[in-house]
């Protein structure tokens, strides 16, 4: 590829150059429309990617373009994003080398021309970014994790398995959004999945015996009518023990309060409990929970706008508990750098659709690792059967993945892909376990 005297770009077509780009509307795990992109290279290699969608979203996330036409898909249509892929984006990337991920993503960012990818839509841009990576991997006859991670990619992540849903992910009074289990003592990833499944089904029986519903939320965890974090943690801890495992030793607990969702007018409004807590009181409450239960990680313990609260909690418990920023960082490298510099948390949640291109997400992971922070590869509440994040977890060696419960095939697809990867790696596979956690 070379620049002419007029500044336009001439492309030299190779076997791995992008030949066709095709987008369509498909449905995600909530039955809402999302963007799927196919990229075919000159040699016939195909890459396909479907874009996830979040419900609990950070204010600084890249913009997911929706049509807003209430007569179609209740306003959530993605026809404009699909049209952008099939038109302007396709014309721009056709002939580009698929294996030049950074160059392709830089071109997509420049084409959009906005800080949040709001003109073309992050869902349009990301679909093309991920599909190109998959096509390039296919052309090299390599699995995606090997194409992106090279020969060193062999670490299977510790899974954070969501087994109780609340907050924006469920229709129950529970303020906190997720209660998860992490099989820190498993020997292999496959064993971690078995342990998680056994606890999941034990919890189901316990909830039924206590008269609770065992319907599930968006991410496959149960959504019983619990009101307090203690109630949820008590049920989960008991289920771990009743399944034959030692809480904290074999299986740690993880929480995602999604605190931005109930931070209003400078206070944390626990509607389910009928309690309002100041930032210091909220931090005190979280610290007491961390002391009382085998909690190894807390995601978004403080709201994205409560940076003083973040720093207070990090100073108090950051040496003994992982504090993972989602809304506060939105997978943006610059925001993570600010957090590292100012003492906000010690870990970052990585969601590729929060930032909009694969290259930017990979750069965020690298920045976290360079600072001694951890990174957690993550799904969204609106998922698809696409298993890209499973490969990304192995490719980056981040050692942790959050991809939902042990129910709903949009969640279990990622676990199944990691089981396949572990099998493919054979003796070189290593399960991260407890060592992946900050403060473990």
Short mmCIF file of C-alpha atoms in Angstrom, two decimals, residues 78-436:
data_model
loop_
_atom_site.label_atom_id
_atom_site.label_comp_id
_atom_site.label_asym_id
_atom_site.label_seq_id
_atom_site.Cartn_x
_atom_site.Cartn_y
_atom_site.Cartn_z
CA UNK A 78 -29.25 -1.04 13.47
CA UNK A 79 -30.10 -0.43 9.79
CA UNK A 80 -27.96 2.71 9.68
CA UNK A 81 -24.93 0.93 11.16
CA UNK A 82 -25.38 -1.93 8.69
CA UNK A 83 -25.65 0.54 5.81
CA UNK A 84 -22.45 2.26 6.92
CA UNK A 85 -20.58 -1.06 6.83
CA UNK A 86 -21.97 -2.07 3.45
CA UNK A 87 -21.33 1.37 1.97
CA UNK A 88 -18.75 3.81 3.22
CA UNK A 89 -16.70 1.41 5.36
CA UNK A 90 -16.59 -1.33 2.74
CA UNK A 91 -15.42 1.13 0.10
CA UNK A 92 -12.68 2.37 2.43
CA UNK A 93 -11.25 -0.97 3.56
CA UNK A 94 -11.60 -2.98 0.35
CA UNK A 95 -8.11 -3.94 -0.82
CA UNK A 96 -6.51 -3.34 2.58
CA UNK A 97 -4.34 -6.05 4.13
CA UNK A 98 -6.41 -7.87 6.74
CA UNK A 99 -3.36 -8.89 8.76
CA UNK A 100 -2.45 -5.22 9.37
CA UNK A 101 -4.85 -4.91 12.28
CA UNK A 102 -3.46 -1.66 13.65
CA UNK A 103 -3.45 -0.05 10.22
CA UNK A 104 -6.99 -1.18 9.49
CA UNK A 105 -8.29 0.00 12.86
CA UNK A 106 -6.53 3.35 12.50
CA UNK A 107 -8.18 3.78 9.11
CA UNK A 108 -11.60 2.97 10.60
CA UNK A 109 -11.09 5.47 13.42
CA UNK A 110 -10.03 8.18 10.96
CA UNK A 111 -12.95 7.40 8.66
CA UNK A 112 -15.43 7.85 11.52
CA UNK A 113 -13.72 11.04 12.63
CA UNK A 114 -15.37 11.39 16.06
CA UNK A 115 -13.95 10.70 19.54
CA UNK A 116 -16.69 8.17 20.34
CA UNK A 117 -17.25 6.61 16.89
CA UNK A 118 -20.69 8.19 16.89
CA UNK A 119 -20.85 9.01 13.17
CA UNK A 120 -20.53 5.49 11.78
CA UNK A 121 -21.32 3.74 15.04
CA UNK A 122 -18.98 1.70 17.22
CA UNK A 123 -21.11 -1.35 16.43
CA UNK A 124 -20.35 -0.87 12.71
CA UNK A 125 -16.64 -0.20 13.25
CA UNK A 126 -16.12 -3.05 15.71
CA UNK A 127 -17.85 -5.60 13.49
CA UNK A 128 -15.38 -4.84 10.71
CA UNK A 129 -12.39 -4.77 13.08
CA UNK A 130 -13.15 -8.20 14.54
CA UNK A 131 -14.18 -9.82 11.27
CA UNK A 132 -10.90 -8.72 9.69
CA UNK A 133 -8.91 -10.33 12.51
CA UNK A 134 -10.82 -13.57 12.08
CA UNK A 135 -10.32 -13.53 8.32
CA UNK A 136 -6.59 -12.95 8.75
CA UNK A 137 -6.39 -15.86 11.19
CA UNK A 138 -8.26 -18.09 8.75
CA UNK A 139 -5.86 -17.11 5.95
CA UNK A 140 -2.93 -18.16 8.12
CA UNK A 141 -4.73 -21.40 9.05
CA UNK A 142 -4.37 -20.43 12.70
CA UNK A 143 -6.89 -20.22 15.54
CA UNK A 144 -7.65 -16.62 16.50
CA UNK A 145 -5.84 -16.84 19.85
CA UNK A 146 -2.65 -17.99 18.12
CA UNK A 147 -2.91 -15.40 15.33
CA UNK A 148 -3.22 -12.57 17.86
CA UNK A 149 -1.14 -13.93 20.73
CA UNK A 150 1.66 -15.77 18.98
CA UNK A 151 3.45 -18.84 20.28
CA UNK A 152 3.31 -17.63 23.90
CA UNK A 153 -0.50 -17.80 24.09
CA UNK A 154 -1.17 -20.73 26.40
CA UNK A 155 -2.78 -19.33 29.57
CA UNK A 156 -6.41 -20.35 30.21
CA UNK A 157 -8.32 -17.73 32.19
CA UNK A 158 -9.93 -17.96 35.61
CA UNK A 159 -13.67 -17.73 34.86
CA UNK A 160 -15.94 -15.41 36.83
CA UNK A 161 -19.29 -17.21 36.66
CA UNK A 162 -22.37 -15.11 37.30
CA UNK A 163 -24.84 -17.17 39.32
CA UNK A 164 -27.02 -14.50 40.97
CA UNK A 165 -28.31 -11.53 38.95
CA UNK A 166 -29.71 -8.25 40.22
CA UNK A 167 -29.64 -4.58 39.32
CA UNK A 168 -30.14 -3.71 35.65
CA UNK A 169 -29.85 -7.38 34.67
CA UNK A 170 -32.88 -8.71 36.55
CA UNK A 171 -36.40 -7.82 37.68
CA UNK A 172 -35.81 -8.25 41.40
CA UNK A 173 -35.15 -5.91 44.36
CA UNK A 174 -31.41 -6.71 44.57
CA UNK A 175 -29.36 -3.54 44.10
CA UNK A 176 -26.09 -5.25 43.21
CA UNK A 177 -25.93 -6.48 39.63
CA UNK A 178 -23.89 -9.68 39.83
CA UNK A 179 -22.67 -12.25 42.30
CA UNK A 180 -20.14 -14.62 40.80
CA UNK A 181 -18.00 -17.61 41.65
CA UNK A 182 -14.37 -18.05 40.57
CA UNK A 183 -12.89 -21.59 40.79
CA UNK A 184 -9.49 -20.44 42.04
CA UNK A 185 -8.44 -23.93 43.16
CA UNK A 186 -9.18 -25.84 39.95
CA UNK A 187 -6.29 -27.60 38.23
CA UNK A 188 -7.55 -27.01 34.67
CA UNK A 189 -10.07 -24.82 32.91
CA UNK A 190 -12.27 -27.83 32.17
CA UNK A 191 -12.29 -28.68 35.88
CA UNK A 192 -13.19 -25.05 36.69
CA UNK A 193 -16.25 -25.35 34.44
CA UNK A 194 -17.30 -28.58 36.15
CA UNK A 195 -16.93 -27.01 39.59
CA UNK A 196 -18.91 -23.97 38.53
CA UNK A 197 -21.69 -26.10 37.07
CA UNK A 198 -21.95 -28.15 40.25
CA UNK A 199 -22.28 -25.03 42.40
CA UNK A 200 -24.79 -23.51 39.96
CA UNK A 201 -27.10 -26.52 40.18
CA UNK A 202 -26.65 -26.78 43.95
CA UNK A 203 -27.68 -23.14 44.27
CA UNK A 204 -30.75 -23.82 42.15
CA UNK A 205 -31.88 -26.55 44.55
CA UNK A 206 -31.19 -24.34 47.57
CA UNK A 207 -33.18 -21.44 46.13
CA UNK A 208 -36.11 -23.72 45.28
CA UNK A 209 -36.04 -25.20 48.78
CA UNK A 210 -36.20 -21.68 50.22
CA UNK A 211 -39.22 -20.83 48.07
CA UNK A 212 -37.44 -18.60 45.57
CA UNK A 213 -37.91 -18.42 41.82
CA UNK A 214 -35.11 -19.92 39.76
CA UNK A 215 -35.76 -17.88 36.63
CA UNK A 216 -32.57 -16.42 35.21
CA UNK A 217 -31.45 -12.90 34.33
CA UNK A 218 -29.78 -11.55 31.21
CA UNK A 219 -26.49 -13.30 31.89
CA UNK A 220 -27.90 -16.65 32.95
CA UNK A 221 -27.66 -16.27 36.72
CA UNK A 222 -30.64 -16.82 38.98
CA UNK A 223 -32.75 -13.77 39.84
CA UNK A 224 -34.38 -14.55 43.19
CA UNK A 225 -36.29 -11.90 45.14
CA UNK A 226 -33.41 -11.12 47.50
CA UNK A 227 -32.91 -7.63 48.91
CA UNK A 228 -29.40 -7.44 50.36
CA UNK A 229 -25.90 -8.39 49.28
CA UNK A 230 -25.57 -10.45 52.46
CA UNK A 231 -28.55 -12.60 51.49
CA UNK A 232 -27.06 -13.29 48.07
CA UNK A 233 -23.57 -13.96 49.45
CA UNK A 234 -24.97 -16.30 52.11
CA UNK A 235 -26.81 -18.35 49.48
CA UNK A 236 -23.74 -18.53 47.23
CA UNK A 237 -21.32 -19.41 50.03
CA UNK A 238 -23.65 -22.15 51.28
CA UNK A 239 -24.01 -23.56 47.75
CA UNK A 240 -20.22 -23.70 47.35
CA UNK A 241 -19.92 -25.66 50.59
CA UNK A 242 -22.88 -27.94 49.84
CA UNK A 243 -21.35 -28.77 46.46
CA UNK A 244 -18.31 -30.10 48.34
CA UNK A 245 -15.93 -27.16 47.91
CA UNK A 246 -14.16 -24.86 50.37
CA UNK A 247 -15.27 -21.23 50.05
CA UNK A 248 -12.23 -19.07 49.46
CA UNK A 249 -9.85 -21.99 48.96
CA UNK A 250 -11.45 -23.86 46.09
CA UNK A 251 -13.90 -21.20 44.95
CA UNK A 252 -13.72 -17.47 45.58
CA UNK A 253 -16.59 -15.01 45.36
CA UNK A 254 -16.78 -12.02 43.02
CA UNK A 255 -19.24 -9.12 43.09
CA UNK A 256 -20.24 -6.49 40.57
CA UNK A 257 -22.36 -3.89 42.36
CA UNK A 258 -22.43 -1.77 39.17
CA UNK A 259 -22.43 1.15 41.56
CA UNK A 260 -22.92 3.84 38.91
CA UNK A 261 -26.45 2.49 38.43
CA UNK A 262 -27.57 3.57 41.91
CA UNK A 263 -25.33 6.60 42.59
CA UNK A 264 -27.57 9.68 42.61
CA UNK A 265 -26.97 13.21 43.86
CA UNK A 266 -23.74 12.23 45.58
CA UNK A 267 -25.14 9.25 47.51
CA UNK A 268 -25.63 5.54 46.88
CA UNK A 269 -29.37 4.86 46.87
CA UNK A 270 -30.00 1.23 47.85
CA UNK A 271 -33.63 1.10 46.72
CA UNK A 272 -33.99 -2.60 47.47
CA UNK A 273 -33.00 -2.04 51.09
CA UNK A 274 -34.54 1.41 51.43
CA UNK A 275 -31.15 2.79 52.54
CA UNK A 276 -29.03 5.71 51.30
CA UNK A 277 -25.28 5.61 51.94
CA UNK A 278 -22.70 8.35 51.53
CA UNK A 279 -19.57 7.40 49.53
CA UNK A 280 -17.66 6.75 52.76
CA UNK A 281 -20.52 4.65 54.16
CA UNK A 282 -20.73 2.73 50.89
CA UNK A 283 -16.96 2.08 51.01
CA UNK A 284 -17.30 0.98 54.66
CA UNK A 285 -20.07 -1.43 53.71
CA UNK A 286 -18.03 -2.94 50.88
CA UNK A 287 -14.98 -3.31 53.13
CA UNK A 288 -17.11 -5.15 55.71
CA UNK A 289 -18.39 -7.52 53.03
CA UNK A 290 -14.83 -8.19 51.83
CA UNK A 291 -13.82 -8.96 55.43
CA UNK A 292 -16.83 -11.18 56.11
CA UNK A 293 -16.92 -13.29 52.93
CA UNK A 294 -14.27 -14.94 50.70
CA UNK A 295 -14.52 -12.15 48.11
CA UNK A 296 -11.51 -12.06 45.80
CA UNK A 297 -12.62 -9.35 43.36
CA UNK A 298 -15.15 -6.51 43.18
CA UNK A 299 -16.04 -4.85 39.90
CA UNK A 300 -17.22 -1.23 39.85
CA UNK A 301 -17.36 -1.00 43.66
CA UNK A 302 -17.71 2.77 43.35
CA UNK A 303 -19.50 4.88 40.72
CA UNK A 304 -17.67 6.12 37.64
CA UNK A 305 -17.99 9.73 38.84
CA UNK A 306 -17.01 9.01 42.45
CA UNK A 307 -13.24 9.09 41.98
CA UNK A 308 -12.61 10.12 45.58
CA UNK A 309 -14.58 7.08 46.70
CA UNK A 310 -12.57 4.87 44.34
CA UNK A 311 -9.30 6.16 45.80
CA UNK A 312 -10.53 5.71 49.37
CA UNK A 313 -11.57 2.12 48.81
CA UNK A 314 -8.41 1.27 46.83
CA UNK A 315 -6.25 2.60 49.65
CA UNK A 316 -8.21 0.57 52.19
CA UNK A 317 -8.55 -2.85 50.53
CA UNK A 318 -6.58 -2.73 47.26
CA UNK A 319 -3.70 -4.79 48.66
CA UNK A 320 -5.97 -7.70 49.55
CA UNK A 321 -8.77 -7.55 46.99
CA UNK A 322 -8.94 -6.96 43.25
CA UNK A 323 -10.91 -3.80 42.41
CA UNK A 324 -11.84 -3.84 38.74
CA UNK A 325 -12.93 -0.74 36.87
CA UNK A 326 -15.58 -1.07 34.17
CA UNK A 327 -17.67 2.12 33.84
CA UNK A 328 -14.84 4.25 35.22
CA UNK A 329 -12.44 3.17 32.43
CA UNK A 330 -14.68 1.96 29.57
CA UNK A 331 -11.69 0.03 28.12
CA UNK A 332 -10.02 3.34 27.17
CA UNK A 333 -6.24 3.27 27.45
CA UNK A 334 -6.02 6.93 28.49
CA UNK A 335 -8.56 6.48 31.29
CA UNK A 336 -6.69 3.41 32.56
CA UNK A 337 -3.46 5.42 32.59
CA UNK A 338 -5.23 8.09 34.66
CA UNK A 339 -6.45 5.41 37.07
CA UNK A 340 -2.96 3.96 37.44
CA UNK A 341 -1.53 7.41 38.11
CA UNK A 342 -4.19 8.47 40.63
CA UNK A 343 -4.81 5.22 42.53
CA UNK A 344 -8.24 4.36 41.17
CA UNK A 345 -8.57 0.57 41.39
CA UNK A 346 -5.99 -2.02 40.41
CA UNK A 347 -7.63 -3.87 37.51
CA UNK A 348 -9.54 -3.11 34.32
CA UNK A 349 -12.50 -4.84 32.71
CA UNK A 350 -12.04 -5.13 28.95
CA UNK A 351 -15.08 -5.00 26.68
CA UNK A 352 -14.17 -4.59 23.03
CA UNK A 353 -17.41 -2.78 22.17
CA UNK A 354 -16.79 -0.14 24.84
CA UNK A 355 -13.87 1.23 22.81
CA UNK A 356 -14.83 0.07 19.31
CA UNK A 357 -11.76 -1.59 17.75
CA UNK A 358 -9.68 -4.64 18.56
CA UNK A 359 -6.39 -2.71 18.50
CA UNK A 360 -7.59 -0.24 21.14
CA UNK A 361 -8.78 -3.06 23.41
CA UNK A 362 -5.45 -4.88 23.09
CA UNK A 363 -3.57 -1.65 23.87
CA UNK A 364 -5.62 -1.24 27.06
CA UNK A 365 -4.69 -4.74 28.23
CA UNK A 366 -1.02 -4.04 27.51
CA UNK A 367 -1.15 -0.77 29.48
CA UNK A 368 -2.66 -2.54 32.49
CA UNK A 369 -0.07 -5.32 32.41
CA UNK A 370 2.83 -2.88 32.09
CA UNK A 371 1.68 -1.21 35.32
CA UNK A 372 1.31 -4.50 37.20
CA UNK A 373 -2.47 -4.30 37.02
CA UNK A 374 -4.73 -7.17 36.01
CA UNK A 375 -7.23 -7.27 33.15
CA UNK A 376 -10.50 -9.19 32.87
CA UNK A 377 -11.81 -10.00 29.39
CA UNK A 378 -15.58 -9.51 29.44
CA UNK A 379 -18.82 -10.16 27.60
CA UNK A 380 -21.86 -7.87 27.59
CA UNK A 381 -25.38 -8.52 28.83
CA UNK A 382 -26.60 -8.57 25.23
CA UNK A 383 -24.41 -11.32 23.76
CA UNK A 384 -24.36 -13.59 20.72
CA UNK A 385 -22.97 -17.01 19.89
CA UNK A 386 -19.72 -15.29 18.81
CA UNK A 387 -16.83 -16.64 20.92
CA UNK A 388 -14.19 -14.01 20.10
CA UNK A 389 -13.60 -12.99 23.72
CA UNK A 390 -12.61 -16.56 24.66
CA UNK A 391 -9.78 -16.39 22.14
CA UNK A 392 -8.88 -12.85 23.22
CA UNK A 393 -8.51 -13.96 26.83
CA UNK A 394 -5.94 -16.56 25.77
CA UNK A 395 -4.28 -14.32 23.17
CA UNK A 396 -3.62 -11.55 25.72
CA UNK A 397 -2.71 -13.89 28.57
CA UNK A 398 -4.88 -11.74 30.83
CA UNK A 399 -5.75 -14.77 32.95
CA UNK A 400 -9.36 -13.80 33.73
CA UNK A 401 -12.65 -13.90 31.84
CA UNK A 402 -16.14 -12.82 32.75
CA UNK A 403 -18.70 -14.37 30.45
CA UNK A 404 -21.80 -15.18 32.44
CA UNK A 405 -23.44 -18.16 34.03
CA UNK A 406 -23.56 -21.88 33.39
CA UNK A 407 -26.81 -21.47 31.46
CA UNK A 408 -27.81 -19.78 28.18
CA UNK A 409 -25.83 -20.88 25.17
CA UNK A 410 -24.66 -17.33 24.45
CA UNK A 411 -22.67 -17.64 27.70
CA UNK A 412 -21.69 -21.31 27.63
CA UNK A 413 -20.41 -20.94 24.05
CA UNK A 414 -17.42 -19.04 25.45
CA UNK A 415 -16.72 -21.69 28.09
CA UNK A 416 -16.97 -24.43 25.47
CA UNK A 417 -14.54 -22.59 23.21
CA UNK A 418 -12.02 -22.32 26.06
CA UNK A 419 -12.39 -26.05 26.76
CA UNK A 420 -11.54 -26.68 23.10
CA UNK A 421 -8.55 -24.34 23.26
CA UNK A 422 -7.25 -26.06 26.41
CA UNK A 423 -7.54 -29.42 24.68
CA UNK A 424 -5.79 -28.09 21.56
CA UNK A 425 -2.91 -26.68 23.60
CA UNK A 426 -2.36 -30.03 25.30
CA UNK A 427 0.60 -30.14 27.67
CA UNK A 428 1.45 -26.48 27.05
CA UNK A 429 -1.89 -25.31 28.48
CA UNK A 430 -1.78 -23.66 31.88
CA UNK A 431 -4.79 -22.65 33.97
CA UNK A 432 -4.39 -19.26 35.64
CA UNK A 433 -6.41 -19.97 38.78
CA UNK A 434 -5.81 -17.80 41.82
CA UNK A 435 -2.50 -16.46 40.51
CA UNK A 436 -4.34 -14.29 37.98
#
